[in-house]
PDB file of C-alpha atoms and ligand atoms in Angstrom:
ATOM      1  CA  MET A   1      14.884 -10.414  10.583  1.00 39.00           C
ATOM      2  CA  ALA A   2      11.216 -10.402  10.451  1.00 39.00           C
ATOM      3  CA  SER A   3       9.806 -13.511   8.901  1.00 36.00           C
ATOM      4  CA  ALA A   4      10.045 -13.446   4.973  1.00 35.00           C
ATOM      5  CA  SER A   5       7.984 -16.550   4.661  1.00 32.00           C
ATOM      6  CA  THR A   6       4.561 -15.024   5.331  1.00 29.00           C
ATOM      7  CA  THR A   7       2.454 -14.629   2.175  1.00 29.00           C
ATOM      8  CA  ILE A   8       1.755 -11.200   0.658  1.00 30.00           C
ATOM      9  CA  THR A   9      -1.974 -11.770   0.791  1.00 29.00           C
ATOM     10  CA  SER A  10      -2.086 -12.303   4.603  1.00 31.00           C
ATOM     11  CA  SER A  11      -2.237  -8.785   5.562  1.00 32.00           C
ATOM     12  CA  PHE A  12      -5.484  -8.330   3.739  1.00 31.00           C
ATOM     13  CA  LEU A  13      -6.908 -11.470   4.793  1.00 32.00           C
ATOM     14  CA  SER A  14      -6.269 -10.346   8.523  1.00 36.00           C
ATOM     15  CA  THR A  15      -8.128  -7.206   7.786  1.00 37.00           C
ATOM     16  CA  PRO A  16     -11.556  -6.992   9.631  1.00 37.00           C
ATOM     17  CA  SER A  17     -14.545  -7.250   7.443  1.00 39.00           C
ATOM     18  CA  SER A  18     -12.906  -8.230   4.185  1.00 37.00           C
ATOM     19  CA  LEU A  19     -12.037  -5.529   1.845  1.00 37.00           C
ATOM     20  CA  THR A  20     -13.748  -7.217  -1.017  1.00 38.00           C
ATOM     21  CA  GLU A  21     -16.992  -5.933   0.498  1.00 39.00           C
ATOM     22  CA  LYS A  22     -17.508  -2.728  -1.677  1.00 40.00           C
ATOM     23  CA  PRO A  23     -19.260   0.146   0.135  1.00 40.00           C
ATOM     24  CA  SER A  24     -22.372   1.440  -1.764  1.00 39.00           C
ATOM     25  CA  SER A  25     -20.602   4.511  -2.978  1.00 39.00           C
ATOM     26  CA  PHE A  26     -18.127   2.515  -4.986  1.00 37.00           C
ATOM     27  CA  ASN A  27     -20.852   0.711  -6.785  1.00 36.00           C
ATOM     28  CA  GLN A  28     -21.842   4.094  -7.821  1.00 36.00           C
ATOM     29  CA  THR A  29     -18.342   4.687  -9.037  1.00 36.00           C
ATOM     30  CA  LEU A  30     -18.543   1.608 -11.053  1.00 36.00           C
ATOM     31  CA  SER A  31     -21.738   2.428 -12.629  1.00 39.00           C
ATOM     32  CA  LEU A  32     -20.054   5.402 -14.120  1.00 40.00           C
ATOM     33  CA  GLY A  33     -18.387   3.219 -16.581  1.00 45.00           C
ATOM     34  CA  PHE A  34     -15.352   1.822 -14.701  1.00 46.00           C
ATOM     35  CA  LYS A  35     -14.388  -1.676 -14.864  1.00 52.00           C
ATOM     36  CA  PRO A  36     -13.730  -3.299 -11.592  1.00 48.00           C
ATOM     37  CA  ARG A  37      -9.917  -3.572 -10.887  1.00 49.00           C
ATOM     38  CA  HIS A  38      -8.245  -6.755 -11.374  1.00 47.00           C
ATOM     39  CA  SER A  39      -7.697  -8.894  -8.225  1.00 47.00           C
ATOM     40  CA  ILE A  40      -4.309  -9.974  -7.703  1.00 46.00           C
ATOM     41  CA  SER A  41      -3.266 -12.877  -5.424  1.00 49.00           C
ATOM     42  CA  VAL A  42       0.291 -13.205  -4.932  1.00 46.00           C
ATOM     43  CA  SER A  43       1.929 -15.904  -2.671  1.00 51.00           C
ATOM     44  CA  ALA A  44       5.515 -15.387  -1.713  1.00 52.00           C
ATOM     45  CA  SER A  45       5.774 -19.192  -1.041  1.00 57.00           C
ATOM     46  CA  ALA A  46       4.948 -20.035  -4.553  1.00 62.00           C
ATOM     47  CA  ALA A  47       7.606 -20.897  -6.964  1.00 75.00           C
ATOM     48  CA  PRO A  48       8.483 -17.630  -9.011  1.00 77.00           C
ATOM     49  CA  SER A  49       7.125 -17.928 -12.479  1.00 81.00           C
ATOM     50  CA  PRO A  50       9.604 -17.320 -15.179  1.00 83.00           C
ATOM     51  CA  PRO A  51       9.363 -13.663 -16.490  1.00 79.00           C
ATOM     52  CA  PRO A  52       7.317 -13.373 -19.873  1.00 76.00           C
ATOM     53  CA  SER A  53       9.762 -13.263 -22.738  1.00 79.00           C
ATOM     54  CA  TYR A  54       9.430 -10.149 -25.160  1.00 79.00           C
ATOM     55  CA  ASP A  55      10.770  -9.900 -28.674  1.00 84.00           C
ATOM     56  CA  LEU A  56      11.839  -6.381 -28.272  1.00 84.00           C
ATOM     57  CA  ASN A  57      12.189  -6.093 -31.978  1.00 87.00           C
ATOM     58  CA  ALA A  58       8.679  -7.001 -32.582  1.00 86.00           C
ATOM     59  CA  PHE A  59       7.496  -4.783 -29.559  1.00 85.00           C
ATOM     60  CA  LYS A  60       4.904  -2.296 -30.638  1.00 88.00           C
ATOM     61  CA  PHE A  61       2.431  -0.141 -28.500  1.00 90.00           C
ATOM     62  CA  ALA A  62      -1.073  -0.326 -29.349  1.00 93.00           C
ATOM     63  CA  PRO A  63      -2.227   3.017 -30.845  1.00 95.00           C
ATOM     64  CA  ILE A  64      -4.385   5.404 -28.717  1.00 96.00           C
ATOM     65  CA  LYS A  65      -5.853   8.726 -29.036  1.00 97.00           C
ATOM     66  CA  GLU A  66      -5.019  11.535 -26.925  1.00 97.00           C
ATOM     67  CA  SER A  67      -8.657  12.168 -26.464  1.00 97.00           C
ATOM     68  CA  ILE A  68      -9.100   8.646 -24.965  1.00 97.00           C
ATOM     69  CA  VAL A  69      -6.317   9.211 -22.536  1.00 97.00           C
ATOM     70  CA  ALA A  70      -7.597  12.647 -21.557  1.00 97.00           C
ATOM     71  CA  ARG A  71     -11.096  11.299 -21.068  1.00 97.00           C
ATOM     72  CA  GLU A  72     -10.098   8.202 -19.074  1.00 97.00           C
ATOM     73  CA  MET A  73      -8.031  10.485 -16.570  1.00 96.00           C
ATOM     74  CA  THR A  74     -10.451  13.177 -16.285  1.00 97.00           C
ATOM     75  CA  ARG A  75     -13.508  10.825 -15.680  1.00 97.00           C
ATOM     76  CA  ARG A  76     -11.922   9.068 -13.138  1.00 95.00           C
ATOM     77  CA  TYR A  77     -10.380  12.037 -11.181  1.00 94.00           C
ATOM     78  CA  MET A  78     -13.623  13.978 -11.318  1.00 94.00           C
ATOM     79  CA  THR A  79     -15.506  10.823 -10.132  1.00 94.00           C
ATOM     80  CA  ASP A  80     -13.127  10.635  -7.314  1.00 93.00           C
ATOM     81  CA  MET A  81     -13.710  14.312  -6.520  1.00 91.00           C
ATOM     82  CA  VAL A  82     -17.500  13.984  -6.742  1.00 92.00           C
ATOM     83  CA  THR A  83     -17.485  10.706  -4.598  1.00 89.00           C
ATOM     84  CA  HIS A  84     -15.263  12.076  -1.940  1.00 88.00           C
ATOM     85  CA  ALA A  85     -16.937  15.617  -1.659  1.00 89.00           C
ATOM     86  CA  ASP A  86     -18.859  13.809   1.012  1.00 91.00           C
ATOM     87  CA  THR A  87     -16.204  11.818   2.996  1.00 95.00           C
ATOM     88  CA  ASP A  88     -15.896  10.729   6.429  1.00 97.00           C
ATOM     89  CA  VAL A  89     -12.113  11.553   6.979  1.00 97.00           C
ATOM     90  CA  VAL A  90      -9.974  14.090   5.344  1.00 97.00           C
ATOM     91  CA  ILE A  91      -6.203  13.708   6.069  1.00 98.00           C
ATOM     92  CA  VAL A  92      -3.992  16.621   5.265  1.00 98.00           C
ATOM     93  CA  GLY A  93      -0.391  15.333   4.488  1.00 98.00           C
ATOM     94  CA  ALA A  94       0.603  12.009   2.984  1.00 98.00           C
ATOM     95  CA  GLY A  95       3.853  11.918   5.193  1.00 97.00           C
ATOM     96  CA  SER A  96       4.372   8.998   7.588  1.00 97.00           C
ATOM     97  CA  ALA A  97       1.916  10.182  10.083  1.00 97.00           C
ATOM     98  CA  GLY A  98      -0.974  10.865   7.509  1.00 98.00           C
ATOM     99  CA  LEU A  99      -0.253   7.539   5.745  1.00 98.00           C
ATOM    100  CA  SER A 100      -0.321   5.535   9.078  1.00 98.00           C
ATOM    101  CA  CYS A 101      -3.388   7.200  10.213  1.00 98.00           C
ATOM    102  CA  ALA A 102      -5.194   6.665   6.936  1.00 98.00           C
ATOM    103  CA  TYR A 103      -3.922   2.821   6.955  1.00 98.00           C
ATOM    104  CA  GLU A 104      -5.469   2.306  10.464  1.00 98.00           C
ATOM    105  CA  LEU A 105      -8.701   4.180   9.728  1.00 98.00           C
ATOM    106  CA  SER A 106      -9.307   2.544   6.455  1.00 98.00           C
ATOM    107  CA  LYS A 107      -9.259  -0.898   7.955  1.00 98.00           C
ATOM    108  CA  ASN A 108     -13.062  -0.272   8.224  1.00 98.00           C
ATOM    109  CA  PRO A 109     -14.192  -0.576   4.892  1.00 97.00           C
ATOM    110  CA  ASN A 110     -17.057   1.615   5.602  1.00 97.00           C
ATOM    111  CA  VAL A 111     -15.019   4.573   6.468  1.00 97.00           C
ATOM    112  CA  LYS A 112     -14.420   6.851   3.359  1.00 96.00           C
ATOM    113  CA  ILE A 113     -10.977   8.778   3.483  1.00 97.00           C
ATOM    114  CA  ALA A 114      -9.467  11.339   1.288  1.00 97.00           C
ATOM    115  CA  ILE A 115      -6.001  12.218   1.647  1.00 97.00           C
ATOM    116  CA  ILE A 116      -4.713  15.675   0.508  1.00 97.00           C
ATOM    117  CA  GLU A 117      -1.149  16.146  -0.345  1.00 98.00           C
ATOM    118  CA  GLN A 118       0.414  19.399  -1.580  1.00 98.00           C
ATOM    119  CA  SER A 119       3.303  17.808  -3.228  1.00 97.00           C
ATOM    120  CA  VAL A 120       3.130  15.814  -6.449  1.00 97.00           C
ATOM    121  CA  SER A 121       5.128  13.108  -4.638  1.00 97.00           C
ATOM    122  CA  PRO A 122       3.395  11.737  -1.608  1.00 97.00           C
ATOM    123  CA  GLY A 123       5.480  10.257   1.373  1.00 97.00           C
ATOM    124  CA  GLY A 124       6.615  13.506   3.126  1.00 97.00           C
ATOM    125  CA  GLY A 125       9.988  13.285   4.739  1.00 95.00           C
ATOM    126  CA  ALA A 126      10.033   9.553   5.240  1.00 95.00           C
ATOM    127  CA  TRP A 127      11.937   8.642   2.083  1.00 96.00           C
ATOM    128  CA  LEU A 128      15.017   8.963   4.219  1.00 94.00           C
ATOM    129  CA  GLY A 129      15.643   7.454   7.614  1.00 90.00           C
ATOM    130  CA  GLY A 130      16.985  10.573   9.326  1.00 86.00           C
ATOM    131  CA  GLN A 131      19.987  13.112   8.925  1.00 89.00           C
ATOM    132  CA  LEU A 132      19.766  12.308   5.197  1.00 89.00           C
ATOM    133  CA  PHE A 133      20.993   8.503   5.856  1.00 95.00           C
ATOM    134  CA  SER A 134      19.052   5.641   4.321  1.00 96.00           C
ATOM    135  CA  ALA A 135      18.291   3.472   7.330  1.00 97.00           C
ATOM    136  CA  MET A 136      15.126   3.913   9.393  1.00 96.00           C
ATOM    137  CA  VAL A 137      15.285   3.346  13.329  1.00 96.00           C
ATOM    138  CA  VAL A 138      12.042   2.466  14.707  1.00 96.00           C
ATOM    139  CA  ARG A 139      11.636   2.187  18.603  1.00 97.00           C
ATOM    140  CA  LYS A 140       9.719  -0.934  19.900  1.00 98.00           C
ATOM    141  CA  PRO A 141       6.757  -1.647  19.994  1.00 97.00           C
ATOM    142  CA  ALA A 142       6.116   0.145  16.810  1.00 97.00           C
ATOM    143  CA  HIS A 143       7.903  -2.785  15.131  1.00 97.00           C
ATOM    144  CA  HIS A 144       4.440  -4.567  15.467  1.00 98.00           C
ATOM    145  CA  PHE A 145       3.055  -2.245  12.815  1.00 98.00           C
ATOM    146  CA  LEU A 146       6.030  -3.171  10.420  1.00 98.00           C
ATOM    147  CA  ASP A 147       5.084  -6.975  11.056  1.00 98.00           C
ATOM    148  CA  GLU A 148       1.455  -6.092  10.034  1.00 98.00           C
ATOM    149  CA  LEU A 149       2.783  -4.342   6.937  1.00 98.00           C
ATOM    150  CA  GLU A 150       5.287  -7.256   6.291  1.00 98.00           C
ATOM    151  CA  ILE A 151       8.254  -4.989   6.256  1.00 98.00           C
ATOM    152  CA  GLU A 152      11.462  -6.712   7.044  1.00 97.00           C
ATOM    153  CA  TYR A 153      13.826  -5.205   9.580  1.00 98.00           C
ATOM    154  CA  ASP A 154      16.982  -6.020  11.623  1.00 98.00           C
ATOM    155  CA  GLU A 155      16.273  -6.692  15.321  1.00 97.00           C
ATOM    156  CA  GLN A 156      18.110  -4.832  17.803  1.00 96.00           C
ATOM    157  CA  ASP A 157      17.449  -4.642  21.679  1.00 93.00           C
ATOM    158  CA  ASP A 158      14.960  -1.704  22.182  1.00 97.00           C
ATOM    159  CA  TYR A 159      14.494  -0.868  18.416  1.00 98.00           C
ATOM    160  CA  VAL A 160      14.557  -2.386  14.976  1.00 98.00           C
ATOM    161  CA  VAL A 161      16.229  -0.983  11.753  1.00 97.00           C
ATOM    162  CA  ILE A 162      14.544  -1.069   8.229  1.00 97.00           C
ATOM    163  CA  THR A 163      17.578  -1.070   5.757  1.00 97.00           C
ATOM    164  CA  HIS A 164      15.905   1.908   3.804  1.00 97.00           C
ATOM    165  CA  ALA A 165      13.127   4.162   4.862  1.00 97.00           C
ATOM    166  CA  ALA A 166      11.780   3.988   1.376  1.00 98.00           C
ATOM    167  CA  LEU A 167      10.806   0.341   2.019  1.00 98.00           C
ATOM    168  CA  PHE A 168       8.469   1.724   4.659  1.00 98.00           C
ATOM    169  CA  THR A 169       6.970   4.452   2.717  1.00 98.00           C
ATOM    170  CA  SER A 170       6.562   2.554  -0.433  1.00 98.00           C
ATOM    171  CA  THR A 171       5.105  -0.494   1.156  1.00 98.00           C
ATOM    172  CA  ILE A 172       2.447   1.322   3.309  1.00 98.00           C
ATOM    173  CA  MET A 173       1.425   3.539   0.349  1.00 98.00           C
ATOM    174  CA  SER A 174       0.904   0.682  -2.012  1.00 98.00           C
ATOM    175  CA  LYS A 175      -1.081  -1.312   0.585  1.00 98.00           C
ATOM    176  CA  LEU A 176      -3.065   1.743   1.643  1.00 98.00           C
ATOM    177  CA  LEU A 177      -3.882   2.961  -1.839  1.00 97.00           C
ATOM    178  CA  ALA A 178      -5.069  -0.436  -2.984  1.00 98.00           C
ATOM    179  CA  ARG A 179      -7.951  -0.115  -0.459  1.00 98.00           C
ATOM    180  CA  PRO A 180     -11.208   1.024  -2.234  1.00 96.00           C
ATOM    181  CA  ASN A 181     -12.133   3.319   0.503  1.00 96.00           C
ATOM    182  CA  VAL A 182      -9.160   5.472   0.072  1.00 97.00           C
ATOM    183  CA  ARG A 183      -8.466   8.363  -2.340  1.00 96.00           C
ATOM    184  CA  LEU A 184      -5.189  10.191  -2.528  1.00 97.00           C
ATOM    185  CA  PHE A 185      -5.414  13.623  -4.063  1.00 96.00           C
ATOM    186  CA  ASN A 186      -1.912  14.805  -4.640  1.00 95.00           C
ATOM    187  CA  ALA A 187      -0.915  18.216  -6.024  1.00 95.00           C
ATOM    188  CA  VAL A 188      -3.662  19.460  -3.842  1.00 95.00           C
ATOM    189  CA  ALA A 189      -3.016  21.839  -0.911  1.00 96.00           C
ATOM    190  CA  ALA A 190      -5.382  22.394   1.932  1.00 94.00           C
ATOM    191  CA  GLU A 191      -5.584  26.054   2.993  1.00 94.00           C
ATOM    192  CA  ASP A 192      -7.085  28.021   5.941  1.00 89.00           C
ATOM    193  CA  CYS A 193      -9.870  30.091   4.851  1.00 87.00           C
ATOM    194  CA  GLU A 194     -11.185  32.705   7.242  1.00 78.00           C
ATOM    195  CA  GLU A 195     -14.603  34.294   6.438  1.00 69.00           C
TER     196      GLU A 195
HETATM  197  C1  FAD B   1      17.232  16.065   7.382  1.00 84.37           C
HETATM  198  C2  FAD B   1      16.025  15.402   8.116  1.00 84.37           C
HETATM  199  C3  FAD B   1      16.489  14.515   8.986  1.00 84.37           C
HETATM  200  C4  FAD B   1      15.312  13.958   9.850  1.00 84.37           C
HETATM  201  N1  FAD B   1      15.485  13.108  10.738  1.00 84.37           N
HETATM  202  C5  FAD B   1      14.749  12.299  11.680  1.00 84.37           C
HETATM  203  C6  FAD B   1      15.026  11.353  12.461  1.00 84.37           C
HETATM  204  O1  FAD B   1      16.022  11.086  12.618  1.00 84.37           O
HETATM  205  N2  FAD B   1      13.872  10.930  13.181  1.00 84.37           N
HETATM  206  C7  FAD B   1      12.674  11.480  12.972  1.00 84.37           C
HETATM  207  O2  FAD B   1      11.826  10.811  13.558  1.00 84.37           O
HETATM  208  N3  FAD B   1      12.375  12.436  12.042  1.00 84.37           N
HETATM  209  C8  FAD B   1      13.255  12.808  11.320  1.00 84.37           C
HETATM  210  N4  FAD B   1      13.052  13.758  10.441  1.00 84.37           N
HETATM  211  C9  FAD B   1      11.843  14.252  10.293  1.00 84.37           C
HETATM  212  C10 FAD B   1      11.069  13.343   9.556  1.00 84.37           C
HETATM  213  O3  FAD B   1      11.074  13.916   8.163  1.00 84.37           O
HETATM  214  C11 FAD B   1       9.636  13.207  10.099  1.00 84.37           C
HETATM  215  O4  FAD B   1       9.939  12.324  11.322  1.00 84.37           O
HETATM  216  C12 FAD B   1       8.691  12.422   9.360  1.00 84.37           C
HETATM  217  O5  FAD B   1       8.669  12.789   8.021  1.00 84.37           O
HETATM  218  C13 FAD B   1       7.438  13.191   9.868  1.00 84.37           C
HETATM  219  O6  FAD B   1       6.287  12.739   9.241  1.00 84.37           O
HETATM  220  P1  FAD B   1       5.055  13.672   9.238  1.00 84.37           P
HETATM  221  O7  FAD B   1       4.004  12.651   8.341  1.00 84.37           O
HETATM  222  O8  FAD B   1       4.589  14.093  10.585  1.00 84.37           O
HETATM  223  O9  FAD B   1       5.454  14.823   8.362  1.00 84.37           O
HETATM  224  P2  FAD B   1       6.065  14.981   6.876  1.00 84.37           P
HETATM  225  O10 FAD B   1       6.711  13.746   6.390  1.00 84.37           O
HETATM  226  O11 FAD B   1       6.754  16.165   6.798  1.00 84.37           O
HETATM  227  O12 FAD B   1       4.754  14.935   5.912  1.00 84.37           O
HETATM  228  C14 FAD B   1       3.828  16.046   5.920  1.00 84.37           C
HETATM  229  C15 FAD B   1       3.213  16.052   4.602  1.00 84.37           C
HETATM  230  O13 FAD B   1       2.192  17.073   4.701  1.00 84.37           O
HETATM  231  C16 FAD B   1       2.056  17.702   3.410  1.00 84.37           C
HETATM  232  N5  FAD B   1       1.486  19.088   3.642  1.00 84.37           N
HETATM  233  C17 FAD B   1       1.925  19.949   4.489  1.00 84.37           C
HETATM  234  N6  FAD B   1       1.011  20.906   4.513  1.00 84.37           N
HETATM  235  C18 FAD B   1       0.096  20.778   3.518  1.00 84.37           C
HETATM  236  C19 FAD B   1      -1.202  21.350   3.263  1.00 84.37           C
HETATM  237  N7  FAD B   1      -1.531  22.607   3.670  1.00 84.37           N
HETATM  238  N8  FAD B   1      -1.879  20.779   2.303  1.00 84.37           N
HETATM  239  C20 FAD B   1      -1.477  19.530   1.762  1.00 84.37           C
HETATM  240  N9  FAD B   1      -0.472  18.818   2.232  1.00 84.37           N
HETATM  241  C21 FAD B   1       0.264  19.485   3.118  1.00 84.37           C
HETATM  242  C22 FAD B   1       3.593  17.786   3.115  1.00 84.37           C
HETATM  243  O14 FAD B   1       3.816  18.200   1.684  1.00 84.37           O
HETATM  244  C23 FAD B   1       4.105  16.355   3.550  1.00 84.37           C
HETATM  245  O15 FAD B   1       4.132  15.567   2.363  1.00 84.37           O
HETATM  246  C24 FAD B   1      14.274  14.264   9.551  1.00 84.37           C
HETATM  247  C25 FAD B   1      13.865  15.342   8.587  1.00 84.37           C
HETATM  248  C26 FAD B   1      14.796  15.858   7.801  1.00 84.37           C
HETATM  249  C27 FAD B   1      14.468  16.782   6.729  1.00 84.37           C
END
């Protein structure tokens, strides 16, 4: 099995030119009224903290107006569209190929990437390993990419096995979409237009 003792933060620490540097276009985004994202530092080696205790009988959602929800979503989406109308790379398809491509390219924080996915659910076919079974078989040396993503696998001779393909897809997607230079537009299809 791959080492489970590495910290979750290490993949970002190993990323060239720290992702904390925000390209100027994102400053523009922030000036449109968004608060910066919370930065989360998680270490797998730290002792797990006890889950917060909730009194479910007293639990009450704070009230919110539908117009606030609508404005929040619309403003963010449209701002993403406006900022990424001028983009460096457009990737069509958020399957395993598109996600891996975006992951590599987005290591350079100055490269702006828009991913277009026609389905509501990104991930393509890689939510299963093959033949509708769960495990994903990965030929070496592609396991180095799994090491970088900190995805655990079972070691075999010339290949490795991830217990469920969804572990690959969910991990790469969460790490990729946390990068400030990447935006995913799902439920959007790219079409060939002949003039
Ligand atoms: C039953 C089954 C078994 C399989 N077994 C194996 C196996 O054993 N080994 C193996 O390597 N592969 C297997 N595959 C194939 C597996 O799905 C692919 O290897 C893998 O998903 C390919 O990734 P991809 O990113 O190239 O394509 P996909 O995962 O298909 O991703 C393409 C993405 O592009 C999106 N898209 C397409 N057109 C557009 C458009 N015009 N605009 C916007 N978005 C678009 C799609 O919605 C999709 O999300 C199997 C597939 C099936 C269905």
